[in-house]
């Protein structure tokens, strides 16, 4: 059994060495078109999306011709504008996040075209015009990307938060949770990004 274990460890080590994982650090930045769902159901007259930005660093691990794992650390400005009863003019909710997506990039054939899906943890850094928002938002993101060449990359994607901004739960009919799903205030953002990846 001991010899079998040694053989398995040796084979696994050789596999990882021969895999020749290509590692590329990078930077990315772009435009956010951000909003918050269901503000109307929570007292707002009309909500509107806001145009902001995101910027950060990436680190890609190319394990195969068709698959790359790319964790990122991104500063992302999000929120919404809305008009509320009893207020004149437009109110603005500002939410500034440290966003940590773990992108799974799947490439089509030998082209630079790729499809991306990522779980995301958004950590709230600061906020304005909202009381006691949740410090952490869990989200799911998807994107279509293209590797232009010479290190340049671009993508268009959508990120949907799944945690209520105010920390409320969905009504399950058990008498303990009282919020209807249509009342949950959720982050959503369209992201247009360009980036550059460095060769090590």
Coordinates of N, CA and C in Angstrom, one line a residue:
X1 N 0.8 -1.2 0.0 CA 0.0 0.0 0.0 C 0.9 1.3 0.0
X2 N 2.0 1.2 0.8 CA 2.9 2.3 0.9 C 3.5 2.6 -0.5
X3 N 3.9 1.5 -1.2 CA 4.5 1.7 -2.5 C 3.5 2.3 -3.5
X4 N 2.2 1.8 -3.4 CA 1.2 2.3 -4.3 C 1.0 3.8 -4.1
X5 N 1.0 4.2 -2.8 CA 0.8 5.7 -2.5 C 2.0 6.5 -3.1
X6 N 3.2 6.0 -3.0 CA 4.4 6.7 -3.5 C 4.2 6.8 -5.1
X7 N 3.8 5.7 -5.7 CA 3.7 5.7 -7.2 C 2.6 6.7 -7.6
X8 N 1.5 6.8 -6.9 CA 0.4 7.7 -7.2 C 0.9 9.2 -7.1
X9 N 1.6 9.5 -6.0 CA 2.1 10.8 -5.7 C 3.1 11.2 -6.8
X10 N 3.9 10.3 -7.2 CA 4.9 10.5 -8.3 C 4.2 10.8 -9.6
X11 N 3.2 10.0 -9.9 CA 2.4 10.2 -11.2 C 1.7 11.6 -11.2
X12 N 1.1 11.9 -10.0 CA 0.4 13.2 -10.0 C 1.4 14.4 -10.1
X13 N 2.6 14.3 -9.5 CA 3.6 15.3 -9.6 C 4.0 15.5 -11.0
X14 N 4.2 14.4 -11.7 CA 4.6 14.4 -13.1 C 3.5 15.1 -14.0
X15 N 2.3 14.7 -13.6 CA 1.2 15.3 -14.4 C 1.2 16.8 -14.3
X16 N 1.3 17.4 -13.0 CA 1.3 18.8 -12.9 C 2.5 19.5 -13.5
X17 N 3.7 18.8 -13.4 CA 4.9 19.4 -14.1 C 4.7 19.5 -15.6
X18 N 4.2 18.4 -16.2 CA 4.0 18.3 -17.6 C 2.9 19.2 -18.1
X19 N 2.0 19.5 -17.2 CA 0.8 20.3 -17.6 C 1.2 21.7 -18.2
X20 N 2.3 22.2 -17.6 CA 2.9 23.5 -18.1 C 1.8 24.6 -18.0
X21 N 1.3 24.8 -16.8 CA 0.3 25.8 -16.6 C 0.9 27.2 -17.0
X22 N 0.2 27.9 -17.8 CA 0.6 29.3 -18.2 C 0.0 30.3 -17.3
X23 N 0.8 31.1 -16.6 CA 0.3 32.1 -15.6 C 0.6 33.5 -16.2
X24 N -0.5 34.3 -16.1 CA -0.4 35.7 -16.6 C -1.1 36.6 -15.6
X25 N -0.3 37.5 -15.0 CA -0.9 38.6 -14.2 C -1.5 39.6 -15.2
X26 N -2.5 40.4 -14.8 CA -3.0 41.4 -15.7 C -3.7 42.5 -14.9
X27 N -4.2 43.5 -15.7 CA -5.0 44.6 -15.2 C -6.2 44.7 -16.1
X28 N -7.3 45.2 -15.5 CA -8.5 45.5 -16.3 C -9.3 46.7 -15.7
X29 N -10.1 47.3 -16.6 CA -10.9 48.4 -16.2 C -12.0 48.6 -17.2
X30 N -13.0 49.3 -16.7 CA -14.1 49.5 -17.7 C -15.3 50.2 -17.0
X31 N -16.4 50.1 -17.7 CA -17.6 50.8 -17.4 C -18.6 49.9 -16.7
X32 N -19.3 50.4 -15.6 CA -20.4 49.7 -15.0 C -21.7 50.5 -15.4
X33 N -22.7 49.7 -15.7 CA -24.1 50.2 -15.8 C -24.9 49.5 -14.7
X34 N -25.0 50.2 -13.5 CA -25.4 49.5 -12.3 C -26.8 49.9 -11.9
X35 N -27.5 49.0 -11.2 CA -28.8 49.3 -10.7 C -29.1 48.4 -9.5
X36 N -30.3 48.7 -8.9 CA -30.8 48.0 -7.8 C -32.2 47.6 -8.1
X37 N -32.5 46.3 -8.0 CA -33.9 45.8 -8.3 C -34.9 46.1 -7.2
X38 N -36.1 46.3 -7.6 CA -37.3 46.4 -6.7 C -37.3 47.6 -5.7
X39 N -36.6 48.7 -6.1 CA -36.7 49.9 -5.3 C -38.1 50.5 -5.3
X40 N -38.8 50.3 -6.4 CA -40.2 50.8 -6.5 C -41.1 50.1 -5.4
X41 N -40.8 48.8 -5.2 CA -41.6 48.1 -4.2 C -41.2 48.5 -2.8
X42 N -40.1 49.2 -2.6 CA -39.7 49.6 -1.3 C -39.8 51.1 -1.1
X43 N -40.8 51.7 -1.8 CA -41.1 53.1 -1.6 C -40.6 54.1 -2.6
X44 N -39.8 53.7 -3.6 CA -39.3 54.6 -4.6 C -40.4 54.8 -5.7
X45 N -40.4 56.0 -6.3 CA -41.3 56.2 -7.4 C -40.8 55.7 -8.7
X46 N -39.5 55.9 -8.9 CA -38.8 55.4 -10.1 C -37.3 55.3 -9.9
X47 N -36.8 54.2 -10.3 CA -35.4 54.0 -10.2 C -34.7 54.0 -11.5
X48 N -33.5 54.4 -11.5 CA -32.7 54.5 -12.8 C -31.3 53.9 -12.6
X49 N -30.7 53.3 -13.6 CA -29.4 52.8 -13.5 C -28.4 54.0 -13.5
X50 N -27.2 53.7 -13.0 CA -26.2 54.7 -13.0 C -25.0 54.2 -13.8
X51 N -24.2 55.1 -14.3 CA -23.0 54.7 -15.1 C -21.8 55.1 -14.2
X52 N -21.0 54.0 -13.9 CA -19.8 54.2 -13.0 C -18.6 53.5 -13.7
X53 N -17.7 52.9 -12.8 CA -16.6 52.3 -13.4 C -16.1 51.1 -12.4
X54 N -15.2 50.3 -13.0 CA -14.5 49.3 -12.2 C -13.1 49.2 -12.6
X55 N -12.2 48.8 -11.7 CA -10.8 48.8 -12.1 C -10.1 47.8 -11.1
X56 N -9.1 47.0 -11.6 CA -8.5 46.1 -10.7 C -7.4 45.2 -11.4
X57 N -7.1 44.1 -10.7 CA -6.0 43.2 -11.1 C -6.6 41.8 -11.4
X58 N -5.9 41.1 -12.3 CA -6.3 39.7 -12.6 C -5.1 38.8 -12.5
X59 N -5.3 37.5 -12.4 CA -4.3 36.5 -12.4 C -4.8 35.2 -13.1
X60 N -4.4 35.0 -14.3 CA -5.0 33.9 -15.1 C -4.1 32.6 -15.0
X61 N -4.7 31.5 -15.0 CA -4.0 30.2 -15.0 C -4.6 29.4 -16.1
X62 N -3.8 29.3 -17.2 CA -4.3 28.5 -18.4 C -3.9 27.0 -18.2
X63 N -4.9 26.2 -17.8 CA -4.7 24.8 -17.6 C -4.7 24.0 -18.9
X64 N -5.5 24.5 -19.8 CA -5.7 23.7 -21.1 C -6.0 24.7 -22.2
X65 N -5.9 24.2 -23.4 CA -6.2 25.1 -24.6 C -7.6 25.8 -24.5
X66 N -8.5 25.0 -23.9 CA -9.9 25.5 -23.9 C -10.4 26.0 -22.5
X67 N -9.5 26.0 -21.5 CA -9.9 26.4 -20.1 C -8.9 27.2 -19.4
X68 N -9.3 28.4 -18.8 CA -8.5 29.2 -18.0 C -9.2 29.6 -16.7
X69 N -8.5 29.5 -15.6 CA -9.1 30.0 -14.3 C -8.5 31.3 -14.0
X70 N -9.4 32.3 -13.8 CA -8.9 33.7 -13.6 C -9.5 34.4 -12.4
X71 N -8.9 34.3 -11.2 CA -9.4 35.1 -10.1 C -9.0 36.5 -10.3
X72 N -9.8 37.4 -9.7 CA -9.7 38.8 -9.9 C -9.9 39.6 -8.6
X73 N -9.3 40.7 -8.4 CA -9.6 41.7 -7.3 C -9.9 43.0 -8.0
X74 N -11.2 43.4 -7.8 CA -11.7 44.6 -8.5 C -12.4 45.6 -7.6
X75 N -12.1 46.9 -7.8 CA -12.8 47.9 -7.1 C -14.0 48.3 -8.0
X76 N -15.2 48.2 -7.5 CA -16.4 48.4 -8.4 C -17.4 49.3 -7.7
X77 N -17.7 50.4 -8.4 CA -18.7 51.4 -7.9 C -20.1 51.0 -8.4
X78 N -21.0 50.8 -7.5 CA -22.4 50.4 -7.9 C -23.4 51.2 -7.2
X79 N -24.7 50.9 -7.4 CA -25.8 51.6 -6.8 C -26.9 51.9 -7.7
X80 N -27.6 53.0 -7.5 CA -28.8 53.4 -8.3 C -29.2 54.8 -8.0
X81 N -30.0 55.4 -8.9 CA -30.7 56.6 -8.6 C -32.2 56.3 -8.5
X82 N -32.9 57.1 -7.7 CA -34.3 57.0 -7.6 C -35.0 58.2 -7.1
X83 N -36.3 58.4 -7.4 CA -37.1 59.4 -6.8 C -38.0 58.8 -5.8
X84 N -38.1 59.4 -4.6 CA -38.8 58.9 -3.5 C -39.9 59.8 -3.1
X85 N -41.0 59.3 -2.5 CA -42.0 60.1 -1.9 C -41.5 61.0 -0.8
X86 N -41.8 62.3 -0.9 CA -41.4 63.2 0.2 C -40.1 63.9 -0.1
X87 N -39.4 63.6 -1.2 CA -38.2 64.2 -1.5 C -38.3 64.9 -2.9
X88 N -37.6 66.0 -3.0 CA -37.5 66.7 -4.3 C -36.2 66.2 -5.0
X89 N -36.3 66.1 -6.3 CA -35.2 65.7 -7.1 C -34.9 64.2 -7.0
X90 N -33.7 63.9 -7.4 CA -33.2 62.5 -7.5 C -32.3 62.2 -6.3
X91 N -32.5 61.0 -5.7 CA -31.6 60.5 -4.7 C -30.7 59.5 -5.3
X92 N -29.5 59.4 -4.8 CA -28.5 58.5 -5.3 C -28.0 57.6 -4.2
X93 N -28.1 56.3 -4.4 CA -27.5 55.3 -3.5 C -26.1 54.9 -4.1
X94 N -25.1 55.1 -3.3 CA -23.7 54.7 -3.8 C -23.2 53.5 -2.9
X95 N -22.7 52.5 -3.6 CA -22.2 51.3 -3.0 C -20.8 51.0 -3.6
X96 N -19.8 51.1 -2.8 CA -18.4 50.9 -3.3 C -17.9 49.5 -2.8
X97 N -17.6 48.6 -3.7 CA -17.3 47.2 -3.4 C -15.8 46.9 -3.7
X98 N -15.3 46.0 -2.9 CA -14.1 45.2 -3.3 C -14.6 43.9 -3.8
X99 N -14.6 43.7 -5.1 CA -15.2 42.6 -5.8 C -14.2 41.5 -6.1
X100 N -14.5 40.2 -5.7 CA -13.6 39.1 -5.9 C -14.3 38.0 -6.7
X101 N -14.3 38.1 -8.0 CA -14.8 37.0 -8.8 C -13.7 36.0 -9.1
X102 N -14.2 34.7 -9.3 CA -13.3 33.6 -9.7 C -13.8 33.2 -11.1
X103 N -13.2 33.7 -12.1 CA -13.7 33.5 -13.5 C -13.3 32.1 -14.0
X104 N -14.2 31.4 -14.6 CA -13.9 30.2 -15.3 C -14.1 30.5 -16.8
X105 N -13.1 30.5 -17.6 CA -13.1 31.0 -19.0 C -13.0 29.7 -19.9
X106 N -14.0 29.6 -20.7 CA -14.0 28.4 -21.7 C -13.9 29.0 -23.1
X107 N -12.8 28.5 -23.8 CA -12.5 29.0 -25.1 C -13.1 28.2 -26.2
X108 N -13.5 28.9 -27.3 CA -14.1 28.2 -28.4 C -13.0 27.9 -29.4
X109 N -12.7 26.6 -29.7 CA -11.7 26.2 -30.6 C -10.4 26.9 -30.4
X110 N -9.7 27.3 -31.4 CA -8.5 28.0 -31.3 C -8.6 29.5 -31.4
X111 N -9.8 30.0 -31.3 CA -10.1 31.4 -31.4 C -9.9 32.1 -30.1
X112 N -9.9 33.4 -30.0 CA -9.8 34.1 -28.8 C -11.1 34.3 -28.1
X113 N -12.2 33.8 -28.7 CA -13.6 33.9 -28.2 C -13.7 33.0 -27.0
X114 N -14.3 33.5 -25.9 CA -14.5 32.7 -24.7 C -15.8 33.1 -24.0
X115 N -16.3 32.1 -23.2 CA -17.4 32.4 -22.4 C -17.0 32.2 -20.9
X116 N -17.5 33.1 -20.1 CA -17.0 33.2 -18.7 C -18.2 33.0 -17.7
X117 N -17.9 32.3 -16.6 CA -18.9 32.2 -15.5 C -18.1 32.3 -14.2
X118 N -18.7 33.0 -13.2 CA -17.9 33.2 -12.0 C -18.8 33.4 -10.8
X119 N -18.5 32.7 -9.7 CA -19.1 33.1 -8.4 C -18.3 34.4 -7.9
X120 N -19.0 35.2 -7.2 CA -18.4 36.5 -6.9 C -18.7 36.8 -5.4
X121 N -17.7 37.3 -4.7 CA -17.9 37.8 -3.3 C -17.6 39.3 -3.4
X122 N -18.6 40.2 -3.1 CA -18.5 41.6 -3.1 C -18.4 42.1 -1.6
X123 N -17.3 42.7 -1.2 CA -17.2 43.2 0.1 C -17.4 44.8 0.1
X124 N -18.4 45.2 0.9 CA -18.7 46.7 0.9 C -17.6 47.5 1.6
X125 N -17.1 48.5 0.9 CA -16.1 49.3 1.4 C -16.7 50.6 2.0
X126 N -17.7 51.2 1.3 CA -18.3 52.4 1.7 C -19.7 52.5 1.1
X127 N -20.5 53.4 1.6 CA -21.9 53.5 1.1 C -22.4 54.9 1.4
X128 N -23.5 55.3 0.6 CA -24.1 56.6 0.8 C -25.6 56.5 0.5
X129 N -26.4 57.1 1.4 CA -27.8 57.2 1.3 C -28.5 55.8 1.3
X130 N -28.0 54.9 2.2 CA -28.7 53.7 2.5 C -28.3 53.3 3.9
X131 N -29.3 52.9 4.7 CA -29.0 52.6 6.1 C -28.7 51.1 6.3
X132 N -27.6 50.8 7.0 CA -27.2 49.5 7.4 C -27.2 48.5 6.2
X133 N -26.6 48.7 5.1 CA -26.5 47.7 4.1 C -25.7 46.5 4.5
X134 N -25.9 45.4 3.9 CA -25.1 44.2 4.1 C -23.6 44.4 3.7
X135 N -22.7 43.9 4.6 CA -21.3 44.1 4.3 C -20.8 43.2 3.2
X136 N -21.5 42.1 3.0 CA -21.0 41.2 1.9 C -22.2 40.9 1.0
X137 N -22.0 40.9 -0.3 CA -23.0 40.5 -1.3 C -22.4 39.3 -2.0
X138 N -23.2 38.3 -2.2 CA -22.9 37.1 -3.0 C -23.5 37.3 -4.4
X139 N -22.8 37.1 -5.4 CA -23.3 37.3 -6.8 C -22.8 36.2 -7.7
X140 N -23.5 36.2 -8.9 CA -23.1 35.3 -10.0 C -22.9 36.1 -11.2
X141 N -21.8 35.9 -11.9 CA -21.5 36.7 -13.1 C -21.3 35.8 -14.3
X142 N -21.6 36.4 -15.5 CA -21.3 35.7 -16.7 C -20.9 36.7 -17.8
X143 N -20.1 36.3 -18.7 CA -19.6 37.3 -19.7 C -19.2 36.5 -21.0
X144 N -19.1 37.3 -22.0 CA -18.5 36.9 -23.3 C -17.2 37.7 -23.5
X145 N -16.1 37.0 -23.7 CA -14.8 37.7 -23.8 C -14.1 37.4 -25.1
X146 N -13.1 38.2 -25.4 CA -12.3 38.0 -26.6 C -10.9 38.4 -26.4
X147 N -9.9 37.5 -26.6 CA -8.5 37.8 -26.5 C -8.1 38.4 -27.9
X148 N -7.8 39.7 -27.9 CA -7.5 40.4 -29.2 C -6.1 40.0 -29.7
X149 N -5.2 39.8 -28.8 CA -3.8 39.5 -29.2 C -2.9 40.5 -28.5
X150 N -1.6 40.2 -28.4 CA -0.6 41.0 -27.8 C -0.9 41.4 -26.4
X151 N -1.6 40.5 -25.7 CA -2.0 40.8 -24.3 C -3.3 41.5 -24.1
X152 N -3.9 42.0 -25.1 CA -5.1 42.8 -25.0 C -6.3 41.9 -24.9
X153 N -7.2 42.1 -24.0 CA -8.4 41.4 -23.8 C -9.6 42.3 -23.6
X154 N -10.8 41.8 -24.0 CA -12.0 42.6 -23.7 C -13.2 41.7 -23.4
X155 N -14.2 42.2 -22.7 CA -15.4 41.4 -22.4 C -16.6 42.3 -22.1
X156 N -17.7 41.7 -22.2 CA -19.0 42.3 -21.8 C -19.7 41.3 -21.0
X157 N -20.2 41.7 -19.8 CA -20.7 40.7 -18.9 C -21.8 41.3 -18.0
X158 N -22.5 40.4 -17.2 CA -23.6 40.8 -16.4 C -23.3 40.1 -15.0
X159 N -23.5 40.9 -13.9 CA -23.4 40.4 -12.6 C -24.7 40.6 -11.8
X160 N -25.2 39.5 -11.2 CA -26.4 39.6 -10.5 C -26.2 39.2 -9.0
X161 N -26.5 40.2 -8.1 CA -26.4 39.9 -6.7 C -27.6 39.0 -6.3
X162 N -27.3 38.1 -5.3 CA -28.4 37.3 -4.8 C -28.6 37.5 -3.3
X163 N -28.0 38.5 -2.7 CA -28.2 38.8 -1.3 C -28.9 40.1 -1.2
X164 N -30.0 40.1 -0.4 CA -30.7 41.4 -0.2 C -29.9 42.4 0.4
X165 N -29.9 43.6 -0.2 CA -29.1 44.7 0.3 C -29.3 45.0 1.8
X166 N -30.5 44.8 2.3 CA -30.8 45.1 3.7 C -30.8 43.9 4.6
X167 N -30.4 42.7 4.0 CA -30.2 41.5 4.8 C -31.5 40.8 5.2
X168 N -32.6 41.0 4.4 CA -33.8 40.3 4.7 C -33.9 39.0 4.0
X169 N -34.8 38.1 4.5 CA -34.9 36.8 4.0 C -36.2 36.7 3.2
X170 N -36.3 35.7 2.3 CA -37.5 35.4 1.5 C -38.5 34.7 2.4
X171 N -39.8 35.0 2.2 CA -40.9 34.4 2.9 C -41.0 32.9 2.5
X172 N -40.8 32.0 3.4 CA -40.9 30.6 3.1 C -42.2 30.0 3.7
X173 N -43.0 30.8 4.3 CA -44.3 30.3 4.8 C -44.2 29.6 6.2
X174 N -43.0 29.7 6.8 CA -42.8 29.0 8.1 C -43.1 29.9 9.3
X175 N -43.4 31.2 9.0 CA -43.8 32.1 10.1 C -42.6 32.8 10.6
X176 N -41.4 32.6 10.1 CA -40.2 33.2 10.7 C -39.6 34.3 9.7
X177 N -39.8 34.1 8.4 CA -39.2 35.0 7.4 C -40.4 35.6 6.7
X178 N -40.3 37.0 6.6 CA -41.5 37.7 6.2 C -41.3 38.5 4.9
X179 N -40.2 38.5 4.2 CA -40.0 39.3 3.0 C -40.4 38.5 1.8
X180 N -41.2 39.1 0.9 CA -41.5 38.5 -0.4 C -40.4 38.7 -1.3
X181 N -40.2 37.7 -2.2 CA -39.0 37.8 -3.1 C -39.1 39.0 -4.0
X182 N -40.3 39.5 -4.3 CA -40.4 40.7 -5.1 C -40.0 42.0 -4.4
X183 N -39.7 41.9 -3.1 CA -39.3 43.1 -2.3 C -37.8 43.1 -2.1
X184 N -37.1 42.0 -2.4 CA -35.6 42.0 -2.2 C -34.9 43.0 -3.1
X185 N -34.0 43.8 -2.5 CA -33.2 44.8 -3.2 C -31.9 44.1 -3.6
X186 N -31.7 43.9 -4.8 CA -30.5 43.1 -5.3 C -29.7 44.0 -6.3
X187 N -28.4 43.9 -6.1 CA -27.4 44.5 -7.0 C -27.5 43.9 -8.4
X188 N -27.4 44.7 -9.5 CA -27.2 44.1 -10.8 C -26.4 45.1 -11.6
X189 N -25.5 44.6 -12.4 CA -24.6 45.5 -13.1 C -24.1 44.9 -14.4
X190 N -24.2 45.7 -15.5 CA -23.6 45.3 -16.8 C -22.2 45.9 -16.8
X191 N -21.2 45.1 -17.2 CA -19.8 45.5 -17.1 C -19.1 45.4 -18.5
X192 N -18.6 46.5 -19.0 CA -17.8 46.5 -20.2 C -16.4 46.7 -19.8
X193 N -15.5 45.7 -20.2 CA -14.1 45.7 -19.7 C -13.1 45.6 -20.8
X194 N -12.0 46.2 -20.6 CA -10.8 46.0 -21.4 C -9.6 45.7 -20.4
X195 N -8.7 44.9 -20.9 CA -7.6 44.6 -20.0 C -6.3 44.3 -20.8
X196 N -5.3 44.1 -20.0 CA -4.0 43.7 -20.5 C -3.3 42.6 -19.7
X197 N -2.8 41.6 -20.3 CA -2.2 40.5 -19.6 C -0.7 40.4 -19.9
X198 N 0.1 40.3 -18.8 CA 1.5 40.3 -19.0 C 2.1 38.9 -19.1
X199 N 3.1 38.7 -19.9 CA 3.8 37.4 -19.9 C 4.9 37.3 -18.9
X200 N 4.9 36.2 -18.2 CA 6.0 36.1 -17.2 C 7.2 35.5 -17.8

